[in-house]
Every structure is written in structure tokens, then in C-alpha cells.
XYZ file of C-alpha atoms in Angstrom:
674
model
C 87.839 117.090 111.893
C 89.961 116.294 108.813
C 93.326 116.095 110.557
C 94.049 112.585 109.331
C 91.922 112.573 106.185
C 94.685 113.920 103.939
C 96.789 110.903 104.981
C 94.183 108.431 103.664
C 92.827 110.118 100.532
C 95.849 108.759 98.687
C 94.600 105.213 99.266
C 91.442 106.031 97.359
C 93.679 107.354 94.575
C 95.729 104.146 94.660
C 92.550 102.130 94.233
C 91.875 104.122 91.034
C 95.195 103.056 89.525
C 93.565 99.898 88.184
C 90.780 101.796 86.392
C 92.358 101.274 82.994
C 92.745 97.500 83.363
C 90.771 95.468 80.882
C 89.311 98.438 79.004
C 91.041 98.527 75.645
C 89.037 99.099 72.486
C 90.784 96.259 70.648
C 90.368 92.630 71.678
C 93.057 91.993 74.323
C 95.462 89.068 74.279
C 94.954 86.073 76.560
C 97.831 87.305 78.754
C 96.283 90.772 78.979
C 92.922 89.305 80.026
C 94.627 87.144 82.655
C 96.697 90.037 84.038
C 93.731 92.407 84.091
C 91.610 89.825 85.895
C 94.410 89.289 88.425
C 94.818 93.025 89.113
C 91.106 93.579 89.633
C 90.920 90.587 91.972
C 94.002 91.517 94.034
C 93.723 95.310 94.326
C 92.878 95.128 98.049
C 95.655 92.547 98.560
C 98.239 95.076 97.369
C 97.691 96.903 100.669
C 96.584 94.027 102.919
C 99.289 91.484 101.927
C 101.856 93.350 99.788
C 104.711 90.823 100.029
C 102.549 87.882 99.017
C 100.920 89.856 96.181
C 104.339 90.930 94.888
C 105.423 87.284 94.806
C 102.303 86.359 92.853
C 102.960 89.176 90.372
C 106.577 88.101 89.922
C 105.459 84.515 89.306
C 102.892 85.671 86.755
C 105.521 87.779 84.957
C 107.489 84.598 84.316
C 104.500 83.038 82.539
C 103.302 85.866 80.257
C 104.538 86.361 76.692
C 102.716 89.661 76.028
C 105.214 92.458 76.834
C 102.457 94.989 77.538
C 100.956 92.655 80.138
C 104.419 92.045 81.633
C 105.153 95.759 82.084
C 101.686 96.471 83.448
C 102.493 93.983 86.217
C 105.867 95.695 86.699
C 104.075 99.018 87.150
C 101.909 97.624 89.961
C 104.899 95.938 91.577
C 106.348 99.467 91.849
C 103.236 100.424 93.868
C 104.064 97.647 96.364
C 107.735 98.729 96.484
C 106.580 102.274 97.259
C 104.357 101.059 100.103
C 107.401 99.241 101.495
C 109.526 102.413 101.240
C 111.922 100.858 98.695
C 112.449 103.956 96.530
C 115.313 102.375 94.579
C 113.105 99.462 93.498
C 110.395 101.951 92.495
C 112.837 103.903 90.318
C 114.162 100.694 88.767
C 110.653 99.492 87.842
C 109.639 102.886 86.464
C 112.812 103.137 84.360
C 112.100 99.707 82.873
C 108.498 100.637 82.012
C 109.466 104.034 80.536
C 112.244 102.434 78.494
C 109.827 99.915 77.007
C 107.211 102.597 76.315
C 109.877 104.696 74.560
C 110.534 101.824 72.162
C 106.817 101.276 71.505
C 104.961 104.447 70.395
C 101.642 102.599 70.705
C 102.202 102.233 74.492
C 101.123 105.791 75.334
C 98.307 104.497 77.549
C 100.754 102.524 79.722
C 103.107 105.532 79.894
C 100.209 107.691 81.012
C 99.333 105.149 83.682
C 102.939 105.304 84.930
C 102.782 109.095 85.330
C 99.444 108.646 87.080
C 101.165 106.301 89.561
C 104.010 108.779 90.019
C 101.514 111.497 90.830
C 99.900 109.358 93.516
C 103.318 108.651 95.056
C 104.077 112.398 95.163
C 100.676 113.007 96.748
C 101.502 110.454 99.472
C 104.527 112.605 100.329
C 102.296 115.744 100.319
C 104.182 117.070 97.267
C 100.979 118.227 95.631
C 102.519 120.562 93.038
C 104.778 117.751 91.792
C 101.775 115.434 91.789
C 99.800 117.883 89.636
C 102.707 118.070 87.167
C 102.813 114.261 86.958
C 99.055 114.101 86.395
C 99.368 116.687 83.615
C 101.942 114.461 81.853
C 99.665 111.474 82.356
C 96.741 113.397 80.847
C 98.819 114.407 77.803
C 100.116 110.858 77.200
C 96.717 109.190 77.521
C 95.119 111.826 75.292
C 97.493 110.649 72.525
C 96.539 106.989 72.955
C 93.678 105.002 71.514
C 92.448 104.054 75.006
C 91.407 107.178 76.922
C 89.437 105.672 79.757
C 92.365 106.185 82.119
C 91.664 109.938 81.755
C 88.916 109.462 84.336
C 91.269 108.315 87.089
C 93.836 110.983 86.115
C 91.216 113.723 86.462
C 90.056 112.307 89.814
C 93.620 112.130 91.133
C 94.343 115.656 89.869
C 91.202 116.864 91.667
C 92.366 115.210 94.906
C 95.812 116.842 94.637
C 94.286 120.267 93.965
C 91.947 119.817 96.933
C 94.724 119.006 99.405
C 96.849 121.812 97.994
C 94.034 124.181 99.046
C 92.865 124.938 95.506
C 89.279 123.805 96.070
C 87.723 125.439 92.953
C 90.308 123.727 90.734
C 89.449 120.448 92.455
C 85.788 120.945 91.575
C 86.778 121.722 87.970
C 88.696 118.444 87.563
C 85.992 116.382 89.269
C 83.507 117.818 86.790
C 85.897 117.071 83.942
C 86.138 113.464 85.162
C 82.340 113.331 85.306
C 82.123 114.606 81.734
C 84.566 111.915 80.504
C 82.727 109.200 82.456
C 79.415 110.355 80.957
C 80.962 110.377 77.481
C 82.302 106.823 77.916
C 79.232 105.658 79.881
C 81.596 104.359 82.563
C 79.245 103.794 85.486
C 81.945 102.132 87.613
C 83.786 105.472 87.864
C 80.878 107.533 89.172
C 81.374 106.717 92.860
C 84.776 108.434 93.454
C 83.601 111.437 91.406
C 80.366 111.880 93.359
C 82.131 111.321 96.692
C 84.864 113.810 95.729
C 82.354 116.480 94.711
C 80.504 115.917 97.983
C 83.761 116.555 99.841
C 84.514 119.676 97.767
C 81.120 121.233 98.421
C 81.418 120.330 102.100
C 84.615 122.374 102.224
C 82.812 125.239 100.458
C 79.933 124.828 102.984
C 77.491 124.432 100.125
C 75.783 121.649 102.045
C 72.772 121.269 99.758
C 75.041 120.546 96.793
C 77.272 118.305 98.942
C 74.365 116.112 100.037
C 73.136 115.902 96.445
C 76.395 114.255 95.411
C 76.656 112.095 98.533
C 73.132 110.819 97.739
C 74.243 109.965 94.194
C 77.230 108.012 95.557
C 75.325 106.080 98.265
C 73.640 103.473 95.961
C 77.080 102.562 94.559
C 78.647 101.640 97.939
C 78.009 97.924 97.455
C 80.263 97.829 94.373
C 83.348 99.684 95.689
C 86.326 98.775 97.869
C 86.407 99.035 101.658
C 88.890 101.924 101.347
C 86.318 103.906 99.358
C 83.527 102.989 101.794
C 85.663 104.251 104.685
C 86.487 107.536 102.952
C 82.849 108.077 101.925
C 81.480 107.824 105.460
C 84.190 110.082 106.892
C 83.479 112.730 104.243
C 79.729 112.448 104.889
C 80.328 112.696 108.637
C 82.397 115.862 108.134
C 79.535 117.376 106.136
C 77.069 116.727 108.979
C 79.662 117.985 111.486
C 80.091 121.327 109.699
C 76.285 121.645 109.609
C 76.276 121.009 113.396
C 74.038 117.967 112.817
C 75.977 115.955 115.348
C 73.704 112.862 115.704
C 73.845 112.274 111.923
C 77.611 112.888 111.982
C 77.978 110.324 114.781
C 76.078 107.708 112.747
C 78.261 108.299 109.669
C 81.502 108.174 111.672
C 80.424 104.908 113.321
C 79.928 103.351 109.879
C 83.354 104.654 108.859
C 84.816 103.154 112.039
C 83.357 99.741 111.170
C 84.882 99.958 107.685
C 88.268 100.893 109.197
C 88.154 97.938 111.584
C 87.282 95.626 108.683
C 90.380 96.889 106.870
C 92.525 96.340 109.980
C 94.446 99.581 109.380
C 95.417 101.350 112.674
C 95.732 104.751 110.959
C 92.197 104.542 109.565
C 90.826 103.334 112.899
C 92.493 106.285 114.652
C 91.062 108.738 112.131
C 87.551 107.417 112.724
C 88.031 107.460 116.504
C 89.252 111.082 116.487
C 86.039 112.084 114.749
C 83.904 109.928 117.055
C 85.584 111.399 120.120
C 84.966 114.993 119.030
C 81.314 114.442 118.077
C 80.540 112.510 121.276
C 82.136 115.324 123.261
C 79.920 117.854 121.491
C 76.890 115.690 122.300
C 77.851 115.695 125.996
C 78.634 111.959 126.086
C 81.957 112.402 127.856
C 82.471 108.807 128.984
C 82.237 107.452 125.452
C 84.315 110.327 124.088
C 87.049 109.688 126.659
C 87.530 106.099 125.463
C 88.080 107.126 121.839
C 90.275 110.141 122.640
C 92.526 108.077 124.926
C 93.017 105.559 122.110
C 94.021 108.378 119.767
C 96.516 109.705 122.326
C 97.985 106.227 122.606
C 98.331 106.005 118.813
C 100.137 109.361 118.655
C 102.471 108.386 121.500
C 103.332 105.154 119.694
C 103.991 107.004 116.418
C 106.365 109.895 117.186
C 106.890 110.418 113.455
C 103.189 111.161 112.904
C 102.288 114.318 111.016
C 102.576 117.402 113.298
C 99.034 118.467 112.420
C 97.789 115.085 113.624
C 99.633 115.398 116.930
C 98.343 118.956 117.373
C 94.758 117.977 116.586
C 94.720 115.023 119.005
C 96.368 117.080 121.766
C 93.913 119.942 121.330
C 90.984 117.506 121.407
C 92.360 115.903 124.597
C 92.513 119.402 126.111
C 88.866 119.924 125.154
C 87.984 116.710 127.014
C 89.969 117.852 130.051
C 88.083 121.180 130.065
C 84.752 119.360 129.856
C 85.715 117.129 132.788
C 87.028 120.005 134.908
C 90.680 118.877 134.722
C 91.942 122.419 134.232
C 95.599 121.646 134.943
C 95.692 118.885 132.310
C 93.956 121.159 129.826
C 96.497 123.932 130.443
C 99.401 121.552 129.959
C 98.022 120.267 126.653
C 97.074 123.688 125.335
C 100.512 125.091 126.217
C 102.342 122.650 123.912
C 104.196 124.566 121.137
C 102.987 124.271 117.555
C 103.832 125.665 114.115
C 100.846 127.655 112.841
C 102.219 127.660 109.265
C 101.517 123.936 108.954
C 98.021 123.931 110.451
C 94.646 124.440 108.821
C 92.756 127.609 109.712
C 89.822 125.551 110.990
C 92.066 123.770 113.530
C 93.461 127.091 114.773
C 89.967 128.503 115.238
C 89.004 125.488 117.381
C 92.276 125.685 119.317
C 91.899 129.330 120.281
C 88.274 128.730 121.248
C 89.553 126.105 123.694
C 92.204 128.495 124.965
C 89.449 131.053 125.558
C 87.456 128.545 127.635
C 90.574 127.592 129.590
C 91.401 131.230 130.394
C 87.796 131.886 131.421
C 87.863 128.903 133.811
C 91.061 130.350 135.298
C 89.338 133.693 135.815
C 91.707 135.457 133.404
C 88.985 137.202 131.387
C 91.352 139.624 129.677
C 93.338 136.757 128.189
C 90.100 134.924 127.396
C 88.902 137.947 125.434
C 92.181 138.080 123.514
C 91.873 134.397 122.589
C 88.261 134.987 121.590
C 89.387 137.696 119.182
C 92.030 135.381 117.704
C 89.416 132.668 117.174
C 87.120 135.199 115.473
C 89.967 136.360 113.234
C 90.564 132.807 112.072
C 86.815 132.302 111.580
C 86.679 135.490 109.466
C 89.672 134.301 107.446
C 87.952 130.980 106.850
C 84.702 132.642 105.765
C 86.581 135.006 103.481
C 88.489 132.150 101.882
C 85.275 130.192 101.423
C 83.618 133.176 99.772
C 86.516 133.548 97.334
C 86.501 129.819 96.624
C 82.742 129.795 96.087
C 82.993 132.658 93.587
C 85.871 130.957 91.777
C 84.045 127.613 91.715
C 80.902 129.256 90.368
C 82.973 131.011 87.675
C 84.629 127.738 86.611
C 81.286 125.958 86.588
C 79.624 128.722 84.591
C 82.447 128.772 82.048
C 82.361 125.000 81.718
C 78.577 124.874 81.373
C 78.660 127.713 78.817
C 81.307 125.935 76.778
C 79.286 122.738 76.796
C 76.160 124.630 75.790
C 77.967 126.255 72.858
C 79.326 122.908 71.766
C 75.862 121.398 71.839
C 74.397 124.283 69.799
C 77.185 123.958 67.233
C 76.653 120.210 66.996
C 72.909 120.706 66.595
C 73.460 123.229 63.749
C 75.897 120.899 62.048
C 73.511 117.945 62.362
C 70.699 120.008 60.859
C 72.842 120.756 57.776
C 73.980 117.147 57.322
C 72.278 115.119 54.602
C 70.003 112.186 55.428
C 72.391 109.824 53.672
C 75.335 110.789 55.874
C 73.129 110.405 58.938
C 72.324 106.856 57.890
C 76.008 106.100 57.263
C 77.042 107.469 60.656
C 74.259 105.531 62.349
C 75.349 102.340 60.611
C 78.999 102.868 61.598
C 78.047 103.595 65.207
C 75.870 100.493 65.295
C 78.695 98.396 63.840
C 81.173 99.737 66.418
C 78.714 99.137 69.234
C 78.115 95.566 68.050
C 81.877 94.976 67.797
C 82.493 96.321 71.300
C 79.595 94.276 72.616
C 80.969 91.144 70.945
C 84.418 91.772 72.408
C 82.893 92.307 75.846
C 80.874 89.082 75.527
C 83.953 87.129 74.428
C 86.110 88.537 77.248
C 83.401 87.893 79.797
C 82.897 84.349 78.518
C 86.638 83.688 78.684
C 86.757 84.888 82.276
C 83.753 82.770 83.202
C 85.308 79.728 81.558
C 88.585 80.380 83.383
C 86.820 80.669 86.728
C 84.790 77.517 86.028
C 87.964 75.634 85.067
C 89.726 76.742 88.256
C 86.796 75.676 90.418
C 86.671 72.259 88.737
C 90.436 71.849 89.062
C 90.295 72.751 92.768
C 87.442 70.304 93.297
C 89.316 67.492 91.550
C 92.457 68.253 93.560
C 90.543 68.105 96.836
C 88.954 64.806 95.827
C 92.334 63.302 94.950
C 93.715 64.453 98.293
C 90.765 62.893 100.126
C 91.252 59.600 98.289
C 94.978 59.596 99.057
C 94.348 60.308 102.736
C 91.745 57.573 102.994
C 93.867 54.859 101.406
C 95.682 54.142 104.651
C 94.893 55.518 108.102
C 97.951 56.787 110.073
C 96.262 55.399 113.216
C 96.123 51.973 111.582
C 99.827 52.018 110.662
C 100.755 53.211 114.148
C 98.712 50.480 115.826
C 100.152 47.735 113.584
C 103.717 48.829 114.332
C 102.949 49.008 118.038
C 101.524 45.476 117.973
C 104.521 44.125 116.024
C 107.165 45.757 118.233
C 107.194 43.064 121.007
C 108.011 40.403 118.387
C 111.158 42.255 117.393
C 112.560 42.343 120.943
C 114.636 39.281 120.024
C 116.403 41.348 117.332
C 118.087 44.273 119.117
C 119.456 45.682 115.860
C 115.842 46.161 114.624
C 114.202 47.330 117.831
C 115.885 50.750 117.917
C 114.944 51.794 114.329
C 111.417 50.482 114.754
C 110.890 52.404 118.024
C 112.317 55.486 116.325
C 109.874 55.052 113.419
C 106.978 54.754 115.868
C 108.122 57.933 117.687
C 108.312 59.853 114.388
C 104.885 58.614 113.298
C 103.409 59.501 116.698
C 104.973 62.985 116.591
C 103.775 63.691 113.057
C 100.299 62.415 113.875
C 100.035 64.694 116.917
C 101.561 67.712 115.109
C 99.177 67.370 112.151
C 96.252 68.059 114.449
C 97.785 71.180 116.040
C 98.393 74.727 114.907
C 101.315 75.221 117.307
C 103.711 73.159 119.441
C 106.337 73.886 122.099
C 109.792 74.601 120.704
C 111.359 71.673 122.594
C 108.745 69.316 121.134
C 109.430 70.551 117.598
C 113.216 70.198 118.021
C 112.871 66.690 119.484
C 110.554 65.576 116.656
C 112.922 66.837 113.941
C 115.940 65.230 115.611
C 114.143 61.859 115.684
C 113.141 62.280 112.043
C 116.739 63.110 111.022
C 118.093 60.124 112.961
C 115.565 57.817 111.287
C 116.411 59.135 107.825
C 120.145 58.759 108.360
C 119.625 55.115 109.295
C 118.174 54.496 105.835
C 119.980 57.078 103.656
C 123.403 57.418 105.222
C 125.034 60.133 107.362
C 125.039 62.813 104.647
C 123.972 65.515 104.563
C 124.872 66.201 108.205
C 122.345 68.102 110.350
C 123.987 70.414 112.908
C 122.015 71.944 115.779
C 122.530 75.183 117.667
C 119.807 75.810 120.260
C 120.612 78.695 122.601
C 120.250 77.985 126.310
C 118.258 81.165 126.931
C 115.405 80.049 124.645
C 112.390 79.213 126.850
C 111.417 75.580 126.275
C 107.715 76.395 126.562
C 107.649 79.048 123.836
C 105.209 78.009 121.103
C 105.941 77.939 117.383
C 103.887 76.862 114.335
C 103.632 73.066 114.118
C 106.222 71.489 111.751
C 107.900 74.865 111.120
C 111.324 73.184 111.453
C 110.438 69.730 110.138
C 109.124 70.941 106.771
C 112.237 73.000 105.765
C 114.644 70.374 107.197
C 112.832 67.595 105.333
C 112.814 69.721 102.182
C 116.567 70.324 102.472
C 117.319 66.633 103.076
C 115.284 65.601 100.037
C 116.031 68.300 97.491
C 118.946 70.546 98.437
C 121.704 68.130 97.405
C 121.931 66.151 94.177
C 124.765 63.961 95.503
C 125.328 64.589 99.205
C 128.866 64.091 100.507
C 130.893 64.864 103.623
C 130.748 68.629 102.887
C 126.951 68.652 102.695
C 125.426 70.183 105.811
C 122.192 71.574 107.181
C 122.409 74.021 110.118
C 119.403 74.499 112.414
C 119.674 77.492 114.750
C 117.214 78.543 117.478
C 117.993 81.694 119.432
C 116.268 84.358 121.512
C 116.437 88.004 120.393
C 114.808 89.611 123.406
C 111.629 90.507 121.559
C 111.036 87.014 120.189
C 112.569 83.750 118.999
C 114.327 83.355 115.646
C 114.517 79.942 113.939
C 116.815 79.446 110.952
C 117.393 76.438 108.681
C 120.408 76.883 106.377
C 121.882 74.416 103.874
C 124.844 74.657 101.490
C 123.054 72.897 98.657
C 121.871 74.060 95.259
C 119.906 77.087 96.466
C 116.287 78.177 96.388
C 114.686 77.832 92.957
C 111.092 79.125 93.069
C 108.810 77.577 90.516
C 111.033 74.492 89.956
C 109.303 71.145 90.212
C 110.650 68.022 91.858
C 110.230 64.605 90.410
C 109.219 63.342 93.819
C 105.457 63.662 94.169
C 105.886 63.787 97.947
C 107.777 67.103 97.773
C 107.346 69.350 100.783
C 106.750 72.317 98.523
C 103.078 71.822 99.373
C 104.015 71.809 103.060
C 105.814 75.159 102.693
C 102.791 76.656 100.961
C 100.410 75.380 103.646
C 102.792 76.642 106.354
C 102.946 80.094 104.701
C 99.148 80.234 104.410
C 98.761 79.163 108.062
C 101.130 81.929 109.179
C 99.241 84.476 107.078
C 95.958 83.487 108.774
C 97.534 83.591 112.256
C 98.984 87.055 111.614
C 95.501 88.462 111.095
C 94.823 87.884 114.821
C 98.105 89.433 116.024
C 99.295 93.037 116.096
C 102.914 91.941 115.580
C 103.260 89.489 112.684
C 105.115 86.180 112.682
C 107.638 86.568 109.855
C 108.572 83.769 107.460
C 111.013 83.978 104.567
C 112.955 81.734 102.199
C 115.803 82.775 99.915
C 119.116 81.669 98.451
C 122.376 82.625 100.160
C 124.340 85.429 98.570
C 127.468 84.456 96.575
C 130.048 83.204 97.212
C 127.969 81.158 99.661
C 125.573 78.556 98.314
C 122.359 77.059 99.527
C 119.020 78.079 100.937
C 118.010 79.957 104.102
C 114.569 79.512 105.695
C 113.836 81.939 108.550
C 111.053 82.295 111.093
C 110.637 84.999 113.727
C 108.013 84.457 116.456
C 107.389 87.638 118.504
C 106.977 87.591 122.251
C 103.342 87.023 123.322
C 102.362 85.830 119.845
C 98.840 84.452 120.089
C 98.032 80.982 118.753
C 94.490 79.548 118.713
C 93.364 77.882 121.929
C 93.269 74.095 122.062
C 96.899 73.350 121.071
C 98.183 73.102 124.655
C 98.322 69.679 126.196
């Protein structure tokens, strides 16, 4: 039931990496407040839109003057590099952060956060012992800092690593330690992952009463956590019901987890939820519904040959169970006969597998073999019960020792307080009150600053929209088009003017039509840009030259985003060349790659300079941003994304390259076709 869960627990750990943001005891700088606010607001975007979020972080780094805020952003950029599999970029970012921390002894909290990140990255690779070592270094560094709130996330991550390493009692110990720190700091926002983690631990120990107690504590906090945490919570709760054989309740929990996975749009999470739904529905005798989910899981595994072997085994064994239930004995035998490595599989999976082998042998009439498989299944069940008994004893011992230590500490503190003079008590109370008032004042100031910043941004956005509306309403494009159309017959007597005027009307008509569409045919886009270039060269001269290369095998009816060529070509004509001459050129290439169409606009001008501003208020920088946002929205409705990129050419070449790749069968909204 947990075959894929160890592949997603790391995402919950990644969400905890921002726990320390905005929680320093001293008043933070304006840059720190801005960076912390950004990280809290974009934590989901790190996983949903990593490239765009990395660009935003890089842009923010260029505007901050606080070094601590700069390197905190660098640390989270390393998280995005790790998600992209760029290990060299991760090492480069981590070296930069560690180097800065080494020169600033007061940066122990940031160093501890780095080791916390490193531990999560090791956990993603299932290197749990290395992850535990990293978390230990993080714990030591943060313990030496003035800001120890990050200890909560370190303890939670350490508990997760211990759990997936099979050391369940140690996991419970660190969850309880995290709970103690959260109680000490009154950090209510950290209770959810602790309660959910303890519920999962006690589920594994089959202490279901204790598990449900913690799941009940976590449930009221669901509205304030991320979708990743909601997904993990419902899968853990469903597993608890499953182990109790309360299958209807398990089905309800897994359905809620499935909805959360679909909201996230993550195929791995959706598959995990559907595996669990398929197994529970099969146990409830609802074979038709189970078949739909299990077939989807088989399709996912077939499309991901690099999937974890335990995942492939689990899905194959479950498919065999379905085949047995439907009387497809041959299919069941084929699936159950697939080789597997028992050293990499959980005992619970092996018990289920041999139970299915027993049923298969019994259906074949081979009762001797069925009995042998039954004994193997019982052996694994006994091993599991024995391990759970040992873990329960160890967990109880840890809990007893921890509770005893706390009790002794409380008795010692009570004795000390009884011996303290009334005057010292008053002094301590006054100091505590002063500290509390200071912290409250800082919190009020920070909160007020954030509210003012949000209010300012809303007002600025509103003013910008109003200015845009005024500008659009000054002159209607329809009006201009109609006036030019009415004036054209009068210019027939001047042949040298008729051609440019007709060309202007064509360009206006094309832009007017394109502005109302999301997509156009590739031949329409090419024709529009060629007319625009011809019109511009009539007024501005032949330079820079625009050279076209449109492959013959490109289907003319393939659709591309509207103005995807015009915006970069117009941008290059206006801004790529300070003084265009005969060597200035813009190359537009359209070619088919078999799995899609690639469009490239290349110039040999000054190169891409992000963040630079043009004196011309009509700059197409806004057009590029709108085009990028449109593509991002379209990609949400497509399994294969439309890719868009802009960068400078590598030396010795000069200039800018703008690239688009439109996959085959890319879906655009209906209504664009003529």
C-alpha cells in the first residue's frame, strides 16, 4: 500500500525547507522581509513552475543589498537546480553559500538550513544514512545560532529519514523532539507535519488508537497547509484504515488524496493514489472500478521504465490480483512469474505477493505448491509481527525515557523556583514581559510592512490597468482600419503610394485578427511577419536584413501561439542593433523535428540583456512577457509542454536567440479556427 509513498515524502520535507523564513528574533532588514515574503508565496511554484521561479529569484538577487537575503535566495535556487537534475549547479550554489557562511560566524542559521537542504536531497536519492548525517550537522549548526526555529524542520526531516530507513522508533523519537521544540516556541504552524508524521509512525507500528489520535489533531490544520501536505495526509490516513481492514473509510481517504493529487497535476502522485484506490476497490469486490485504476497504473509503469523496482513489482502484483479475481488465470500466472529482487522489497509486499501465489496455485489445482506459498506468506507475516513487536518495545522505551527526563526537568525547575526570591521572580517576569512586548512589536511592524507592500502592489496594478484601458480607448483599431480603407481609392492615382498603403492595411488587419486569437496557422503567422518586415523596411531602410528559412515538410495548417514570431522579430528590429548596417541580420527558421515544430529567431545584434529598459515606451518587452504567460497557461492543459526560451548566443557569436517548440497534437483553446 505504501509502494510509492517513499517517493513523495521528500516533497513534504521540501515544503518544510522554508520554515525558518521570516522568523528571526531581531528585526529583519527590508530585503530580508521581501525575500521571506517571496519564498512563502512561491513555495508551491518551486515545484509547479521551477524555471519561471528560478528566473524570479535571479532577478530578485540583483535587487537586494542584504547579503544574507541574497544567499538565502541562492540556497532555494539550488533546490530548483536539484529538481532539474543539475548537480553541478547545486554544488556551485552550495559552495557559494558555505563560503559566505564561513566568513560570517553569525550565519550559523543559514549554514544549518543548507545542511537541512542537503539532507533532503540525499533522502530523495534514498541515501537515508547520508541524509541523517546531514541533518545532524544542521541540528548542530542551528543549535549554535540565535534563531533556533529551524530545529523543528530539521527534527521532522530527520524523523522522515529514520522512518524510511526502517528505524521507526527513532522516527517517533525525533517527531516527539520536534513537537517539544514547537511547544517551547509556541509554533502552531509546525504542528501539522509533526502530527501527520506521528500518525504515520503509529500506523506502521499498528498502534491504531494512537495513530488516529494524531491524525485527528492534524485534521483541523488542513486548511492552512500546502496541497502536497494535504495529499500526503490523506494517503497516510488511508493506509491506517487499510491496515485496520476498514476498507470503506480507506476508500474515502484515498479518494480525497486522489483529488489533491489531480489538483497538483503530478502524474506520480496521481498514480500513487490510484494504486491505493485500485487495491481497496478490489478488496471491496468492485472489480470494474478497480480495473480502471489498475490499468492506469500499469500504463504509468510501462511509460516509466526507470521507475523504482518496488513500484513495478507492486503494480504487477496488484494487476495479478485483479486477474485472479476476474478468472484470468493465465494472465495472473504471467504477472506473478516475473522475477524480482526480494532484498529491495518490503516484507509487507512479499506477504501479499505470496498470498496471491497461493491463490493462483490453488486455482490451478496444485495444492502442494499452494500450501508451500501459504507457509512463505505466514513466515513473512510472522517476521512483520516480530519486527513490529520489537519496534513497539523500542518506541515505548524511548518515549518512557523522554517523558521521565522531562518530568525530572520539571521537578528540578519547580524546586529551583521555590528557592528563588520574590524579587528575582519579579525581575524575570519583567524581563519576559519586555521581551514579549518587543517580539510583539516586531511582529506588528513586519506584518504592517507586508500589508502596506501588498496594498501598494494592488494600487499599482490597478493604476496600470487603468492607464492601459485609457491608452486602448484613445483610438480604436477598427476606426483606423476603416479610415485607411476609405482613403485607399483616392490614392489609386499615385501608384508609388498605393503599395505601401495596402501593405499597411494588411498589417493592421493581420494584427487586429491575431490580437483576438490564442493561436494561428503557421503560414498565417509567417505571412503576417513578412508583410510587417516589408512595411518597416519601406520606412526604415533595408537593414537589418530579415532572412527566412521555412522547411518544406512543415505542415501549413499546424497551429502556433498568435504573434509568436512577430513579437521577437519586432523586438529584434527595434532593439537588437544600435546602428544597423549591411552586416546586421535576423534569421527566422521554421522546421519540423518529427515530434513537433521548432521556430527560431536569431539576430547578430547586442545580445539579450534581461532587466534592461528601452527608451521606447512601445517596447515589445511587454509582448514577450504576455506571450510567456500565455504559454504557461496553455501548458497547464497539455501533457507535453510548449517550450519557449530566450538567451544570448555563446561567444564568439553575438546576438539573441528566441526559440519555440510546439509538440505534435498540442491543444489550443477552441474558437481560434476560422
